[in-house]
PDB file of C-alpha atoms in Angstrom:
ATOM      1  CA  ASN R   1     -11.958  -8.133 -10.719  1.00  0.00           C
ATOM      2  CA  MET R   2      -8.292  -7.613  -8.540  1.00  0.00           C
ATOM      3  CA  LEU R   3      -7.939  -7.042  -4.201  1.00  0.00           C
ATOM      4  CA  VAL R   4      -4.961  -4.589  -3.515  1.00  0.00           C
ATOM      5  CA  ASP R   5      -4.715  -6.059   0.917  1.00  0.00           C
ATOM      6  CA  GLY R   6      -2.330  -2.511   2.106  1.00  0.00           C
ATOM      7  CA  GLY R   7      -0.535  -4.812   4.347  1.00  0.00           C
ATOM      8  CA  ASP R   8      -0.687  -5.334   8.508  1.00  0.00           C
ATOM      9  CA  SER R   9      -2.475  -9.458   8.008  1.00  0.00           C
ATOM     10  CA  ALA R  10       0.612 -10.477   9.784  1.00  0.00           C
ATOM     11  CA  ASP R  11      -0.342 -11.804  13.075  1.00  0.00           C
ATOM     12  CA  LYS R  12      -1.463 -15.032  14.816  1.00  0.00           C
ATOM     13  CA  GLY R  13      -3.234 -16.929  12.278  1.00  0.00           C
ATOM     14  CA  SER R  14      -2.747 -14.552   9.551  1.00  0.00           C
ATOM     15  CA  ALA R  15      -1.281 -16.618   7.316  1.00  0.00           C
ATOM     16  CA  LEU R  16      -4.070 -19.843   7.689  1.00  0.00           C
ATOM     17  CA  TRP R  17      -6.265 -16.683   6.771  1.00  0.00           C
ATOM     18  CA  TRP R  18      -4.051 -15.945   3.433  1.00  0.00           C
ATOM     19  CA  ASP R  19      -4.392 -19.571   2.813  1.00  0.00           C
ATOM     20  CA  LEU R  20      -8.623 -19.394   2.550  1.00  0.00           C
ATOM     21  CA  ARG R  21      -8.480 -16.219   0.923  1.00  0.00           C
ATOM     22  CA  ARG R  22      -6.322 -17.366  -1.247  1.00  0.00           C
ATOM     23  CA  LYS R  23      -8.912 -19.724  -2.064  1.00  0.00           C
ATOM     24  CA  HIS R  24     -12.391 -18.091  -1.687  1.00  0.00           C
ATOM     25  CA  TRP R  25     -11.711 -14.901  -4.188  1.00  0.00           C
ATOM     26  CA  GLY R  26     -11.363 -15.750  -7.903  1.00  0.00           C
ATOM     27  CA  GLY R  27      -9.719 -12.882  -9.413  1.00  0.00           C
ATOM     28  CA  LYS R  28      -6.172 -11.127  -8.077  1.00  0.00           C
ATOM     29  CA  ILE R  29      -4.431 -10.476  -4.876  1.00  0.00           C
ATOM     30  CA  TYR R  30      -2.072  -8.187  -5.013  1.00  0.00           C
ATOM     31  CA  HIS R  31      -0.505  -7.672  -0.789  1.00  0.00           C
ATOM     32  CA  VAL R  32       1.502  -4.247  -0.055  1.00  0.00           C
ATOM     33  CA  ILE R  33       4.158  -5.656   2.683  1.00  0.00           C
ATOM     34  CA  GLY R  34       3.181  -3.940   5.629  1.00  0.00           C
ATOM     35  CA  ASN R  35       5.390  -3.737   9.115  1.00  0.00           C
ATOM     36  CA  HIS R  36       3.058  -6.824  11.504  1.00  0.00           C
ATOM     37  CA  GLU R  37       4.781  -8.500   8.295  1.00  0.00           C
ATOM     38  CA  TYR R  38       7.696  -8.122   9.001  1.00  0.00           C
ATOM     39  CA  PHE R  39       7.603  -8.354  13.364  1.00  0.00           C
ATOM     40  CA  ASN R  40       5.254 -10.410  13.567  1.00  0.00           C
ATOM     41  CA  CYS R  41       5.743 -13.863  12.123  1.00  0.00           C
ATOM     42  CA  THR R  42       5.874 -15.892  15.299  1.00  0.00           C
ATOM     43  CA  ASP R  43       6.061 -19.423  14.436  1.00  0.00           C
ATOM     44  CA  GLU R  44       7.496 -21.158  11.111  1.00  0.00           C
ATOM     45  CA  LYS R  45       3.777 -21.045   9.489  1.00  0.00           C
ATOM     46  CA  GLU R  46       4.150 -17.252   9.474  1.00  0.00           C
ATOM     47  CA  GLN R  47       7.273 -17.175   8.303  1.00  0.00           C
ATOM     48  CA  GLN R  48       6.242 -18.779   4.600  1.00  0.00           C
ATOM     49  CA  LEU R  49       3.702 -15.964   5.245  1.00  0.00           C
ATOM     50  CA  TYR R  50       6.710 -14.276   2.190  1.00  0.00           C
ATOM     51  CA  ALA R  51       5.465 -17.030  -0.113  1.00  0.00           C
ATOM     52  CA  LEU R  52       2.168 -16.330   0.472  1.00  0.00           C
ATOM     53  CA  CYS R  53       2.160 -12.568  -0.541  1.00  0.00           C
ATOM     54  CA  ASP R  54       3.762 -12.986  -3.416  1.00  0.00           C
ATOM     55  CA  THR R  55       2.397 -16.379  -5.073  1.00  0.00           C
ATOM     56  CA  TYR R  56       3.593 -14.347  -7.501  1.00  0.00           C
ATOM     57  CA  ASN R  57       0.988 -13.187  -9.672  1.00  0.00           C
ATOM     58  CA  ASN R  58       2.391 -13.649 -13.552  1.00  0.00           C
ATOM     59  CA  ASP R  59       1.652 -10.295 -14.320  1.00  0.00           C
ATOM     60  CA  GLN R  60       3.955  -8.453 -11.547  1.00  0.00           C
ATOM     61  CA  ILE R  61       7.079  -6.777 -13.199  1.00  0.00           C
ATOM     62  CA  GLY R  62      10.242  -5.587 -11.077  1.00  0.00           C
ATOM     63  CA  VAL R  63      11.929  -7.132  -7.574  1.00  0.00           C
ATOM     64  CA  ASN R  64       9.175 -10.514  -7.045  1.00  0.00           C
ATOM     65  CA  GLU R  65      11.117 -11.393  -3.649  1.00  0.00           C
ATOM     66  CA  ARG R  66      11.538  -7.433  -2.238  1.00  0.00           C
ATOM     67  CA  HIS R  67       8.035  -7.803  -2.180  1.00  0.00           C
ATOM     68  CA  TYR R  68       8.124  -4.274  -5.593  1.00  0.00           C
ATOM     69  CA  TYR R  69       6.517  -4.626  -8.659  1.00  0.00           C
ATOM     70  CA  TYR R  70       4.483  -2.917 -11.250  1.00  0.00           C
ATOM     71  CA  VAL R  71       1.183  -4.608 -12.507  1.00  0.00           C
ATOM     72  CA  ASP R  72      -1.058  -3.423 -15.684  1.00  0.00           C
ATOM     73  CA  ASN R  73      -4.039  -2.519 -16.400  1.00  0.00           C
ATOM     74  CA  PRO R  74      -4.114  -2.036 -20.447  1.00  0.00           C
ATOM     75  CA  GLN R  75      -7.883  -1.543 -20.603  1.00  0.00           C
ATOM     76  CA  GLU R  76      -7.909   1.214 -18.468  1.00  0.00           C
ATOM     77  CA  LYS R  77      -4.857   2.696 -19.086  1.00  0.00           C
ATOM     78  CA  LEU R  78      -3.783   2.101 -15.271  1.00  0.00           C
ATOM     79  CA  ARG R  79      -0.202   0.348 -14.054  1.00  0.00           C
ATOM     80  CA  TYR R  80      -0.535  -0.352  -9.720  1.00  0.00           C
ATOM     81  CA  VAL R  81       2.698   0.420  -7.770  1.00  0.00           C
ATOM     82  CA  VAL R  82       3.629  -1.646  -4.583  1.00  0.00           C
ATOM     83  CA  LEU R  83       6.029  -0.711  -2.749  1.00  0.00           C
ATOM     84  CA  ASN R  84       7.973  -1.977  -0.029  1.00  0.00           C
ATOM     85  CA  GLY R  85       8.560   0.131   2.992  1.00  0.00           C
ATOM     86  CA  TYR R  86      10.901  -2.300   4.890  1.00  0.00           C
ATOM     87  CA  LYS R  87      14.343  -3.357   4.101  1.00  0.00           C
ATOM     88  CA  PRO R  88      16.919  -6.371   6.025  1.00  0.00           C
ATOM     89  CA  SER R  89      18.106  -4.747   9.752  1.00  0.00           C
ATOM     90  CA  GLY R  90      21.173  -6.735  10.471  1.00  0.00           C
ATOM     91  CA  SER R  91      20.151 -10.446  10.399  1.00  0.00           C
ATOM     92  CA  GLU R  92      17.897 -10.325   7.335  1.00  0.00           C
ATOM     93  CA  SER R  93      16.301 -13.932   9.130  1.00  0.00           C
ATOM     94  CA  VAL R  94      12.225 -13.639   9.240  1.00  0.00           C
ATOM     95  CA  GLY R  95      11.272 -10.701  12.016  1.00  0.00           C
ATOM     96  CA  GLN R  96      14.350  -8.381  11.764  1.00  0.00           C
ATOM     97  CA  ALA R  97      13.796  -4.831   9.412  1.00  0.00           C
ATOM     98  CA  GLN R  98      14.177  -1.555   9.982  1.00  0.00           C
ATOM     99  CA  ASN R  99      11.457   1.548   8.025  1.00  0.00           C
ATOM    100  CA  GLY R 100      12.710   2.857   4.712  1.00  0.00           C
ATOM    101  CA  TYR R 101      12.714   2.270   1.266  1.00  0.00           C
ATOM    102  CA  GLU R 102      15.555   1.069   0.074  1.00  0.00           C
ATOM    103  CA  THR R 103      17.349   3.082  -2.929  1.00  0.00           C
ATOM    104  CA  ALA R 104      17.902   0.278  -4.957  1.00  0.00           C
ATOM    105  CA  GLN R 105      13.987   0.623  -5.289  1.00  0.00           C
ATOM    106  CA  ILE R 106      13.848   4.136  -5.281  1.00  0.00           C
ATOM    107  CA  ASN R 107      15.947   3.480  -7.825  1.00  0.00           C
ATOM    108  CA  TRP R 108      13.480   0.585  -9.557  1.00  0.00           C
ATOM    109  CA  LEU R 109      10.773   3.157  -8.959  1.00  0.00           C
ATOM    110  CA  ARG R 110      11.711   6.245 -10.227  1.00  0.00           C
ATOM    111  CA  ASP R 111      13.116   4.690 -14.064  1.00  0.00           C
ATOM    112  CA  VAL R 112      11.106   1.932 -13.814  1.00  0.00           C
ATOM    113  CA  GLY R 113       7.695   1.248 -11.860  1.00  0.00           C
ATOM    114  CA  LEU R 114       6.786   5.376 -13.368  1.00  0.00           C
ATOM    115  CA  ASN R 115       7.920   4.800 -17.060  1.00  0.00           C
ATOM    116  CA  VAL R 116       5.146   4.589 -19.508  1.00  0.00           C
ATOM    117  CA  GLN R 117       3.680   5.820 -22.160  1.00  0.00           C
ATOM    118  CA  SER R 118       1.425   9.164 -23.014  1.00  0.00           C
ATOM    119  CA  GLY R 119      -1.938   9.040 -21.429  1.00  0.00           C
ATOM    120  CA  TRP R 120      -1.760   5.910 -18.612  1.00  0.00           C
ATOM    121  CA  GLY R 121      -2.550   6.751 -15.382  1.00  0.00           C
ATOM    122  CA  ILE R 122      -0.067   5.090 -12.268  1.00  0.00           C
ATOM    123  CA  ILE R 123      -1.592   4.789  -8.761  1.00  0.00           C
ATOM    124  CA  ILE R 124       0.840   3.985  -6.386  1.00  0.00           C
ATOM    125  CA  PHE R 125       0.045   1.341  -3.603  1.00  0.00           C
ATOM    126  CA  LEU R 126       2.002   1.616  -0.062  1.00  0.00           C
ATOM    127  CA  HIS R 127       1.984   0.554   3.646  1.00  0.00           C
ATOM    128  CA  GLY R 128       2.667   3.960   4.806  1.00  0.00           C
ATOM    129  CA  ILE R 129       5.944   6.836   3.830  1.00  0.00           C
ATOM    130  CA  TYR R 130       6.634   7.439   8.079  1.00  0.00           C
ATOM    131  CA  GLY R 131       7.188  11.181   7.845  1.00  0.00           C
ATOM    132  CA  PHE R 132       2.819  11.424   6.757  1.00  0.00           C
ATOM    133  CA  ASN R 133       0.741  12.658   9.475  1.00  0.00           C
ATOM    134  CA  PRO R 134      -2.092  12.803   8.865  1.00  0.00           C
ATOM    135  CA  GLY R 135      -3.464  15.082  10.820  1.00  0.00           C
ATOM    136  CA  GLU R 136      -6.170  15.281  14.363  1.00  0.00           C
ATOM    137  CA  SER R 137      -9.831  15.359  12.183  1.00  0.00           C
ATOM    138  CA  GLY R 138     -10.904  16.480   9.362  1.00  0.00           C
ATOM    139  CA  MET R 139      -9.975  16.388   5.291  1.00  0.00           C
ATOM    140  CA  GLY R 140      -6.852  17.510   3.879  1.00  0.00           C
ATOM    141  CA  GLU R 141      -5.436  18.890   7.471  1.00  0.00           C
ATOM    142  CA  GLY R 142      -2.133  16.972   7.341  1.00  0.00           C
ATOM    143  CA  TYR R 143       1.161  17.449   7.172  1.00  0.00           C
ATOM    144  CA  TYR R 144       4.418  15.961   5.740  1.00  0.00           C
ATOM    145  CA  ILE R 145       8.102  16.219   8.243  1.00  0.00           C
ATOM    146  CA  PRO R 146      10.605  13.650   6.316  1.00  0.00           C
ATOM    147  CA  THR R 147      11.025  11.426   8.962  1.00  0.00           C
ATOM    148  CA  SER R 148      14.183   9.768   7.058  1.00  0.00           C
ATOM    149  CA  SER R 149      16.326  10.584   4.027  1.00  0.00           C
ATOM    150  CA  ASN R 150      14.889   8.135   2.297  1.00  0.00           C
ATOM    151  CA  ASP R 151      11.036   9.651   3.141  1.00  0.00           C
ATOM    152  CA  GLN R 152      12.160  12.386   1.558  1.00  0.00           C
ATOM    153  CA  ALA R 153      14.442  10.111  -1.326  1.00  0.00           C
ATOM    154  CA  LEU R 154      11.043   8.387  -2.220  1.00  0.00           C
ATOM    155  CA  LEU R 155       8.217  11.374  -2.242  1.00  0.00           C
ATOM    156  CA  ASP R 156      11.411  13.254  -4.214  1.00  0.00           C
ATOM    157  CA  VAL R 157      10.747  11.415  -7.390  1.00  0.00           C
ATOM    158  CA  ILE R 158       7.051  10.956  -6.545  1.00  0.00           C
ATOM    159  CA  GLU R 159       6.472  14.776  -6.318  1.00  0.00           C
ATOM    160  CA  ASN R 160       8.985  15.821 -10.018  1.00  0.00           C
ATOM    161  CA  TYR R 161       7.680  12.549 -12.499  1.00  0.00           C
ATOM    162  CA  SER R 162       7.773  15.602 -15.296  1.00  0.00           C
ATOM    163  CA  GLY R 163       6.868  11.455 -17.034  1.00  0.00           C
ATOM    164  CA  ASP R 164       4.638  11.355 -20.385  1.00  0.00           C
ATOM    165  CA  GLY R 165       2.098   9.009 -16.973  1.00  0.00           C
ATOM    166  CA  GLU R 166       0.140  10.792 -14.999  1.00  0.00           C
ATOM    167  CA  ILE R 167       0.673  10.129 -10.909  1.00  0.00           C
ATOM    168  CA  ILE R 168      -3.357   9.698  -9.466  1.00  0.00           C
ATOM    169  CA  SER R 169      -2.804   9.164  -5.692  1.00  0.00           C
ATOM    170  CA  LEU R 170      -0.970   7.150  -3.358  1.00  0.00           C
ATOM    171  CA  ILE R 171      -3.377   4.486  -1.311  1.00  0.00           C
ATOM    172  CA  SER R 172      -2.004   3.758   2.272  1.00  0.00           C
ATOM    173  CA  GLY R 173      -2.956   1.435   5.430  1.00  0.00           C
ATOM    174  CA  HIS R 174      -0.208   1.107   8.234  1.00  0.00           C
ATOM    175  CA  GLN R 175      -2.513   4.928  10.185  1.00  0.00           C
ATOM    176  CA  HIS R 176      -5.393   2.706  10.576  1.00  0.00           C
ATOM    177  CA  LEU R 177      -7.698   5.823   9.898  1.00  0.00           C
ATOM    178  CA  ASP R 178      -9.900   7.432   6.820  1.00  0.00           C
ATOM    179  CA  ARG R 179      -7.730  10.434   5.640  1.00  0.00           C
ATOM    180  CA  VAL R 180      -7.467  12.499   2.457  1.00  0.00           C
ATOM    181  CA  ILE R 181      -4.201  14.653   2.647  1.00  0.00           C
ATOM    182  CA  TYR R 182      -2.059  16.135  -0.637  1.00  0.00           C
ATOM    183  CA  THR R 183       1.298  16.233  -0.931  1.00  0.00           C
ATOM    184  CA  SER R 184       2.930  19.517  -0.496  1.00  0.00           C
ATOM    185  CA  ARG R 185       4.650  20.628  -4.164  1.00  0.00           C
ATOM    186  CA  ALA R 186       2.737  18.328  -7.217  1.00  0.00           C
ATOM    187  CA  ASN R 187      -0.598  18.185  -5.058  1.00  0.00           C
ATOM    188  CA  ILE R 188      -0.731  14.786  -5.147  1.00  0.00           C
ATOM    189  CA  CYS R 189      -4.264  12.860  -3.219  1.00  0.00           C
ATOM    190  CA  VAL R 190      -2.929  10.976  -0.037  1.00  0.00           C
ATOM    191  CA  ILE R 191      -5.861   8.374   1.067  1.00  0.00           C
ATOM    192  CA  PHE R 192      -6.061   6.715   4.253  1.00  0.00           C
ATOM    193  CA  THR R 193      -8.192   3.702   4.719  1.00  0.00           C
ATOM    194  CA  THR R 194      -8.647   2.730   8.192  1.00  0.00           C
ATOM    195  CA  SER R 195      -7.482  -1.518   9.503  1.00  0.00           C
ATOM    196  CA  ASP R 196     -10.486  -4.128   8.677  1.00  0.00           C
ATOM    197  CA  ALA R 197     -10.821  -4.284  12.498  1.00  0.00           C
ATOM    198  CA  ASN R 198     -12.234  -2.235  15.649  1.00  0.00           C
ATOM    199  CA  THR R 199      -9.164   0.439  15.843  1.00  0.00           C
ATOM    200  CA  VAL R 200      -9.457   3.219  18.294  1.00  0.00           C
ATOM    201  CA  THR R 201      -5.976   4.815  18.560  1.00  0.00           C
ATOM    202  CA  ARG R 202      -4.283   9.008  19.365  1.00  0.00           C
ATOM    203  CA  TYR R 203      -7.045   9.914  16.082  1.00  0.00           C
ATOM    204  CA  VAL R 204      -9.449   8.097  16.564  1.00  0.00           C
ATOM    205  CA  THR R 205     -10.727   7.445  20.537  1.00  0.00           C
ATOM    206  CA  GLU R 206     -14.135   5.950  19.053  1.00  0.00           C
ATOM    207  CA  ASP R 207     -15.246   3.372  17.124  1.00  0.00           C
ATOM    208  CA  PRO R 208     -18.891   1.979  16.718  1.00  0.00           C
ATOM    209  CA  ARG R 209     -17.441  -2.130  15.704  1.00  0.00           C
ATOM    210  CA  THR R 210     -17.275  -4.503  18.040  1.00  0.00           C
ATOM    211  CA  SER R 211     -13.958  -6.658  17.009  1.00  0.00           C
ATOM    212  CA  GLY R 212     -14.869 -10.388  16.542  1.00  0.00           C
ATOM    213  CA  THR R 213     -18.019 -10.054  14.597  1.00  0.00           C
ATOM    214  CA  ILE R 214     -18.823  -9.553  10.762  1.00  0.00           C
ATOM    215  CA  GLY R 215     -19.984  -5.557  12.121  1.00  0.00           C
ATOM    216  CA  GLU R 216     -15.708  -4.819  12.601  1.00  0.00           C
ATOM    217  CA  GLN R 217     -15.228  -5.114   9.141  1.00  0.00           C
ATOM    218  CA  ALA R 218     -14.181  -2.546   7.080  1.00  0.00           C
ATOM    219  CA  PHE R 219     -13.115  -2.440   3.027  1.00  0.00           C
ATOM    220  CA  ASP R 220     -14.095  -0.262   0.167  1.00  0.00           C
ATOM    221  CA  THR R 221     -14.430  -0.463  -3.518  1.00  0.00           C
ATOM    222  CA  PHE R 222     -12.115   1.833  -5.362  1.00  0.00           C
ATOM    223  CA  ILE R 223     -14.455   3.755  -8.535  1.00  0.00           C
ATOM    224  CA  LEU R 224     -12.172   5.760 -10.705  1.00  0.00           C
ATOM    225  CA  ASP R 225     -13.188   8.793 -12.580  1.00  0.00           C
ATOM    226  CA  ARG R 226     -10.417   9.792 -14.738  1.00  0.00           C
ATOM    227  CA  PRO R 227     -12.223  12.180 -16.651  1.00  0.00           C
ATOM    228  CA  ASN R 228     -13.647  14.212 -13.975  1.00  0.00           C
ATOM    229  CA  HIS R 229      -9.995  12.947 -11.642  1.00  0.00           C
ATOM    230  CA  THR R 230     -12.872  11.734  -9.373  1.00  0.00           C
ATOM    231  CA  TRP R 231     -12.199   9.265  -6.815  1.00  0.00           C
ATOM    232  CA  HIS R 232     -15.778   7.800  -5.599  1.00  0.00           C
ATOM    233  CA  ILE R 233     -15.268   5.015  -2.975  1.00  0.00           C
ATOM    234  CA  VAL R 234     -18.432   2.395  -1.767  1.00  0.00           C
ATOM    235  CA  ARG R 235     -17.382   1.516   2.154  1.00  0.00           C
ATOM    236  CA  ILE R 236     -17.647  -2.283   2.790  1.00  0.00           C
TER     237      ILE R 236
END
């Protein structure tokens, strides 16, 4: 009974929306920090979003103040790893950040986040790796060009993983579209999901959803069939 938010819920009014979601959702909420969480905080209420995002669930293990951590599901032998693709730049006040994964976070992922026992699966949630281009259309047509040394360093840790568990998938927001691609070396599935709003981007030129109505919503139930290495994703 858990909800994972892929990030970018920090535009105007979002802090109020977070309060409402906390009120009406009875399960755990794990939030991935997106670029809008950093760049579009415009008033004091929204600047409290950092605290709202990490209402420090008592099962989050990691560096909560930097928004990266893992959560274990021992019943299903699954570890959920949440990463933060942004780091402070210059002033560390709200709204000042740059793209990229901190070296300390990459080391934490390698040494701690991916350290599981045999038989465990690992699912990594992140807002984006900026070298991933999801492609113009179709499934599996994307490609990867590293955009910074830290992007590549993060991907190297993931692709070179040789621990006792299995990295099942990366699940990403940010691109505002639905797409599935695979990493070039380890062939790990990377799933992008569209945003919960009417979206027109350079990849999606038409969107049948109408902004401001219930019909603009898009969220997913992920059902994992581990024996058959298969995701079933139900779009609401």
